[in-house]
Amino acid sequence: MALTQVSSNKCAGGFQKVFEHDSTELKCKMKFAVFLPPKAETGKCPVFYWLSGLTCTEQNFITKAGSQLAAAEHGIIIVAPDTSPRGCSIEGEDETWDFGTGAGFYVDATQDPWKTNYRMYSYVTEELPKLINSNFPTDPDRMSISGHSMGGHGALICALKNPGKYKAVSAFAPICNPMQCPWGQKAFSGYLGPDRSAWEAYDATVLAGSYSGPQLDILIDQGRDDQFLSASQLLPDNLISVCSEKKIPVVFRLQPVGPCSSSQCLAEEFPPLSFSFCHRTTRNFLRFLHD
Amino acid sequence: MELDDIRGGRLDVISEEGEHQDISRESSTMEACYVVPEPGGRTFQRFSVNTNESLRFEPCEDSCPSPTAAEDDVFEKGEFEGEIIPVRNQLQGKVAEMENFAGHLEEIFLTVEENFGRQEQHLEQHYNDVLQTLSQRYDERATGLQEEKKSKLESLYGQLLVCGQALDASKVLIETAQEIYRCQDKRLFLKTVMPIIKRVEEFAKEDIDLTLATSLEFSTPLADLTDVKTMMDSINIVPAPSAPVINPQLPNSATQTSLHVCWSLFSDDTVEYYELYYRPVLEDTPADSTCAPQESKVKVKETHCTVTDLLPNAQYELWVTATNTTGISPASEKALYMTVPSPPVIKQRECSSCPEAALIRWESGNTNPVDSYTVELSETGTVGTESNITESIVAVPTCQCLIQLQAGRQYFISVRAVNIGGPSERSDAITISTTGTFFYLLEDTAHPCLSMSEDGFTIFYGDEELPITAMAFEDNTFTRCVAILGDLIPVRGRHYWEVEVDEDTEFRVGVAYEDTERDSYLGANSSSWCMRHIRTPSRHKYEFLHNGWSPDLRITVHPVRIGVALDYDRGTLSFFNAHLEQHLHTFRCHFQSYVHPCFSLDNPGALTVHNGIAAPDYTVT
């Protein structure tokens, strides 16, 4: 698996790099961003995976969120993959912004024409970590995962479906119950077909209801005035009630302002919020690293 | 050159020891010495014996000359060297002895002078007294004699006058008679003759006192010189002693109930025994002298005495007299001594600690004020092993002390009260562990509806409604929020404690400034921060309150053991679900002053504080 460095910039005492490689899962060239803190020059570092939301690429998080400072301070590698396969020339992939390109929904599609390339779940949970671990000074036992909106959904399901794999999980305005919201229903029926039972495997709320594994500590931030919250796309309450029932520890914060789930708004309107979220997420992760 | 001088000097000295020395052997011996190479040249000491100056030493250095005559002896250096050295050492020793002796002689000389001076003074005074008395007597007698003479002369003069008068009168009479007799006029003669004759007859009958008014002798009464005699005699008698000098109090010579007093006699007087008087100095001296404090007295033969049965932290006035066969000396000056105070009592429930320091509070243990306190600490070693590293902090002015300590150790801390007399016994020690932050709850801040367990770490809010009248509100108690404060955390850095609650207990836990409003609810004002749990029939609700505002939070697993982490330096107050090691929320606040932990129960229930725990790692990031 050869990596090609696309760019490298000094940032916060470390390096913000972008690499490209041929993905075996996605069968296309994929880019991902890696931030290497100063500590990576001398030792192994834990890894923080950030999954971006609808319409995003590997660039959004690294340019807008300002997470590098916290990562550099605590010696954490940040990996931010793209949100879907690119340039696969699949018909209909660029028709809408919430399905297809830039909207992989972190599932392994079973339906044509998506099933060949749209395998973001395996990419994020298998191929990418292997790639990262063999090319960078990582501590493979210490990974955490996080994301925004669709990426939040991705982070939640990756953690719930892989008990013990991730030391910490947090989500920023995540889609908590995709089966019950328009976005999720559109994506799942396209990628997974009409059988709703197939959807359950990728729904955080459902997965939480049947989760059994090591204690999972979930941190969720949500803007109160988020238009998508009011449009019932995100449905955090559903996840919270299931977690309360199942005693899965969640701390859910409703922020007084409203980051809309669009990634642009995320950083442009609320740099301090995202920064604070990153800080708290990092800290959350760090707490688990002490075990 | 010095060679000759030295040799000469040497010879003089050696001649003391042994008279006969072969000169030629001497010179070869000398030369032999100089052949011996020594680094840096030799210093050779000589001293001048024939001068009047006190002994002194002059070092003189000599260069190493080449041997002038090559003699076989020169190269036998070992033998001659061996002879020279002990002799030299002997001489040096002698010289040192003589110096000592001279010094001693000087001392004796001075002491003799002193003693002589004293004796002389004494004698002079004595004889002066005698002379004075005698001269007094002389004056008296002389004056007396003068007066006697004067009176005698006066009376004689008086007599003389009288005689003169009588003579004059007789003369006048006779002249009158003669006149009459010569008078030619017979008729006049006859008229006046009879009275004249009568007068002459009468005059003739008068007895003339021809005795002297006074005797010509002077009375010489016996001079009463008995007192002079006594004085003369007393020169030979041992005088009554002079007043002793009582010493000021020596440090560490007193105990709580006793004083060790010393005095000395600065004269050669013989003393049979001393009497030490003492009485307590009372603060309010009553005007009525009959109520004056009782004077006690001890008779001792030594010049020191330990007085017992005294009160602690009390001032006493002491003076001493010396007595011999002649009499009692005047009293010494009065000295003020003080007994040592009683030990303080550490207030266990008012002591708190954290990894780097401990705050100890105590009661004085004495009714009257003391000068200061000394805090003593010794480490018991980490977990069990005994080690006696002792540290003292002196001059603590008030009944509390913040002591710097090291983390993760255990200490015994005790306090002594100190006054002029010295330090008291140690108070009972308190054990302090510098693991985690430890504090007691302040009972006097508790809302009347709160009751506390024996050990002071669990608070209860009872079911029964207390009537308002039964509630005793004081200045410091909470009046609306059923709350209590913990002791102040007066040390910068990080602190951690845990609070244990039940499923359904509605509580508030956090921190507050000392002056937080007692009639307000925790978290509702700007002087307190807390996590609040509200129980509704359907779910648990949580608020993180400050100034009445809380972020909107949902927590899915209800914490029954809440970790509270305070960081003064970073200005944060964090809350955790301790069982899950889950972070719940962090306040970012710039604490203007130190804070107290605070706890309240919003519905009947109980809450237990656990402290003295090291902050877990997950709370530290």
XYZ file of C-alpha atoms in Angstrom, chain A residues 9-233:
225
model
C 2.611 22.054 6.184
C 4.142 22.907 9.509
C 1.407 23.467 12.001
C 1.346 23.954 15.795
C 4.860 22.555 16.087
C 3.950 19.423 14.131
C 3.063 18.627 10.545
C -0.281 18.677 8.787
C 0.043 16.327 5.844
C -2.263 14.973 3.174
C -1.633 11.602 1.559
C -3.146 9.731 -1.322
C -3.337 6.020 -1.830
C -5.092 3.314 -3.821
C -7.818 1.961 -1.597
C -8.553 -1.720 -1.891
C -11.954 -1.422 -0.244
C -13.096 1.572 -2.231
C -11.260 0.668 -5.407
C -10.208 4.219 -6.132
C -7.658 6.747 -5.139
C -8.431 8.158 -1.719
C -6.964 11.086 0.111
C -6.740 11.447 3.852
C -5.279 14.047 6.151
C -2.835 13.250 8.943
C -1.631 15.595 11.635
C 1.634 14.495 13.244
C 2.402 16.154 16.580
C 5.975 16.917 17.702
C 5.927 13.847 19.895
C 5.586 11.627 16.796
C 9.210 12.319 15.980
C 10.371 10.482 19.039
C 7.638 8.128 20.164
C 4.424 6.331 19.420
C 1.242 8.345 19.623
C -2.411 7.507 20.066
C -4.632 8.146 17.039
C -7.793 10.197 16.766
C -10.017 9.504 13.758
C -12.291 12.280 12.629
C -15.146 11.499 10.277
C -16.504 14.524 8.486
C -20.115 15.150 7.512
C -22.136 15.539 4.377
C -20.371 17.252 1.438
C -17.051 17.315 3.253
C -13.644 16.122 2.201
C -10.504 15.462 4.124
C -9.829 19.194 4.108
C -12.708 20.609 6.121
C -11.684 19.448 9.524
C -8.029 20.211 9.192
C -8.547 23.712 7.906
C -11.446 24.856 10.007
C -11.546 23.139 13.321
C -8.286 24.218 14.877
C -7.716 20.867 16.487
C -4.008 20.813 15.813
C -3.080 22.801 18.883
C -4.742 20.431 21.287
C -3.346 17.454 19.406
C 0.160 18.860 19.417
C -0.037 19.588 23.134
C -1.162 16.110 24.018
C 0.823 14.211 21.418
C -2.085 12.815 19.419
C -2.121 11.903 15.724
C -5.275 13.053 13.941
C -6.472 11.188 10.889
C -9.290 12.680 8.797
C -10.427 10.557 5.860
C -12.655 11.659 3.024
C -16.395 11.088 3.238
C -16.925 8.860 0.249
C -15.090 7.253 -2.656
C -14.158 9.704 -5.396
C -14.035 9.580 -9.162
C -15.720 6.231 -9.485
C -18.001 7.517 -12.201
C -21.069 5.922 -10.776
C -24.289 7.121 -12.267
C -26.249 9.341 -9.940
C -23.480 9.820 -7.475
C -23.395 13.588 -7.913
C -27.109 14.150 -8.194
C -27.774 15.178 -4.635
C -25.576 16.504 -1.899
C -26.881 14.100 0.712
C -26.376 10.878 -1.201
C -23.470 9.570 -3.209
C -20.344 11.680 -3.457
C -19.493 13.258 -0.174
C -22.213 11.262 1.545
C -20.883 7.787 2.073
C -22.760 7.352 5.356
C -19.996 5.071 6.581
C -21.786 1.891 5.544
C -20.765 -1.071 3.406
C -23.274 -0.821 0.595
C -24.986 -3.986 -0.558
C -26.911 -2.562 -3.490
C -25.809 -1.895 -7.016
C -24.258 0.281 -8.357
C -22.782 1.225 -4.983
C -21.622 -2.023 -3.507
C -18.303 -2.136 -5.329
C -17.030 1.213 -4.154
C -19.161 2.480 -1.354
C -17.613 0.487 1.474
C -16.746 3.356 3.819
C -17.424 1.304 6.933
C -14.735 -1.241 6.141
C -12.446 1.477 4.890
C -12.676 3.423 8.119
C -12.585 0.478 10.514
C -10.158 -1.836 8.712
C -8.163 -0.562 5.785
C -7.376 2.912 7.031
C -6.205 1.915 10.547
C -3.958 -0.761 9.037
C -2.518 1.767 6.648
C -1.974 4.329 9.343
C -0.417 1.847 11.748
C 2.101 0.641 9.225
C 3.135 4.066 8.007
C 3.128 6.247 11.064
C 4.403 5.966 14.621
C 1.093 4.959 16.135
C 0.098 3.100 19.245
C -2.369 0.691 17.691
C -4.112 -0.001 20.985
C -5.110 3.577 21.480
C -7.588 4.832 18.969
C -10.537 7.085 19.344
C -13.140 8.151 16.874
C -15.224 11.218 16.448
C -17.194 13.036 13.798
C -19.677 15.671 12.828
C -23.210 15.068 11.656
C -22.949 12.159 9.234
C -19.470 11.652 10.572
C -20.937 11.658 14.061
C -23.225 8.889 12.979
C -20.187 7.137 11.527
C -18.230 7.492 14.741
C -21.067 6.192 16.859
C -21.722 3.142 14.764
C -18.029 2.282 14.389
C -17.649 2.386 18.156
C -20.850 0.488 18.885
C -20.127 -2.168 16.324
C -16.554 -2.717 17.513
C -16.653 -2.994 21.273
C -13.281 -2.260 22.765
C -11.709 -1.062 19.531
C -12.027 2.611 20.276
C -11.050 4.026 23.607
C -13.290 7.035 23.306
C -16.086 8.179 21.049
C -17.632 11.592 20.648
C -19.933 13.213 18.123
C -20.789 16.736 17.132
C -24.450 17.138 16.075
C -24.610 13.504 14.985
C -27.354 11.753 13.105
C -28.323 9.495 15.970
C -31.186 7.472 14.539
C -30.796 7.411 10.730
C -33.565 4.873 10.294
C -36.047 7.414 11.577
C -34.877 10.485 9.695
C -35.149 11.504 6.044
C -31.404 11.613 5.455
C -30.873 8.160 6.834
C -33.837 6.665 5.109
C -32.694 8.045 1.769
C -29.141 6.854 2.209
C -29.934 3.446 3.609
C -32.500 2.577 1.061
C -30.032 3.535 -1.630
C -27.016 1.739 -0.177
C -28.654 -1.096 1.722
C -31.929 -1.756 -0.034
C -35.524 -1.725 1.211
C -35.132 -4.270 3.998
C -35.113 -2.217 7.166
C -33.602 -4.992 9.168
C -30.437 -4.462 7.149
C -30.456 -0.849 8.217
C -30.376 -1.702 11.890
C -26.743 -2.696 11.671
C -25.848 0.900 10.906
C -28.186 2.737 13.263
C -26.553 4.022 16.460
C -29.800 4.040 18.410
C -30.549 0.431 17.507
C -26.982 -0.641 18.071
C -26.971 0.974 21.489
C -30.046 -0.972 22.392
C -28.198 -4.215 21.858
C -24.711 -3.162 22.807
C -22.725 -5.405 25.058
C -19.086 -4.906 25.566
C -16.650 -2.841 27.576
C -17.964 0.411 28.993
C -18.287 2.976 26.268
C -18.233 6.622 27.258
C -20.034 8.805 24.735
C -19.787 12.565 24.487
C -22.284 14.409 22.258
C -22.517 18.129 21.560
C -25.469 19.605 19.794
C -26.460 23.142 18.890
C -29.827 24.079 20.190
C -30.820 26.130 17.194
C -29.535 23.676 14.651
C -32.010 23.684 11.780
C -31.460 20.023 11.199
C -32.229 19.269 14.787
C -35.565 20.965 14.455
C -36.045 19.250 11.125
C -35.832 15.946 12.940
C -32.797 14.798 11.063
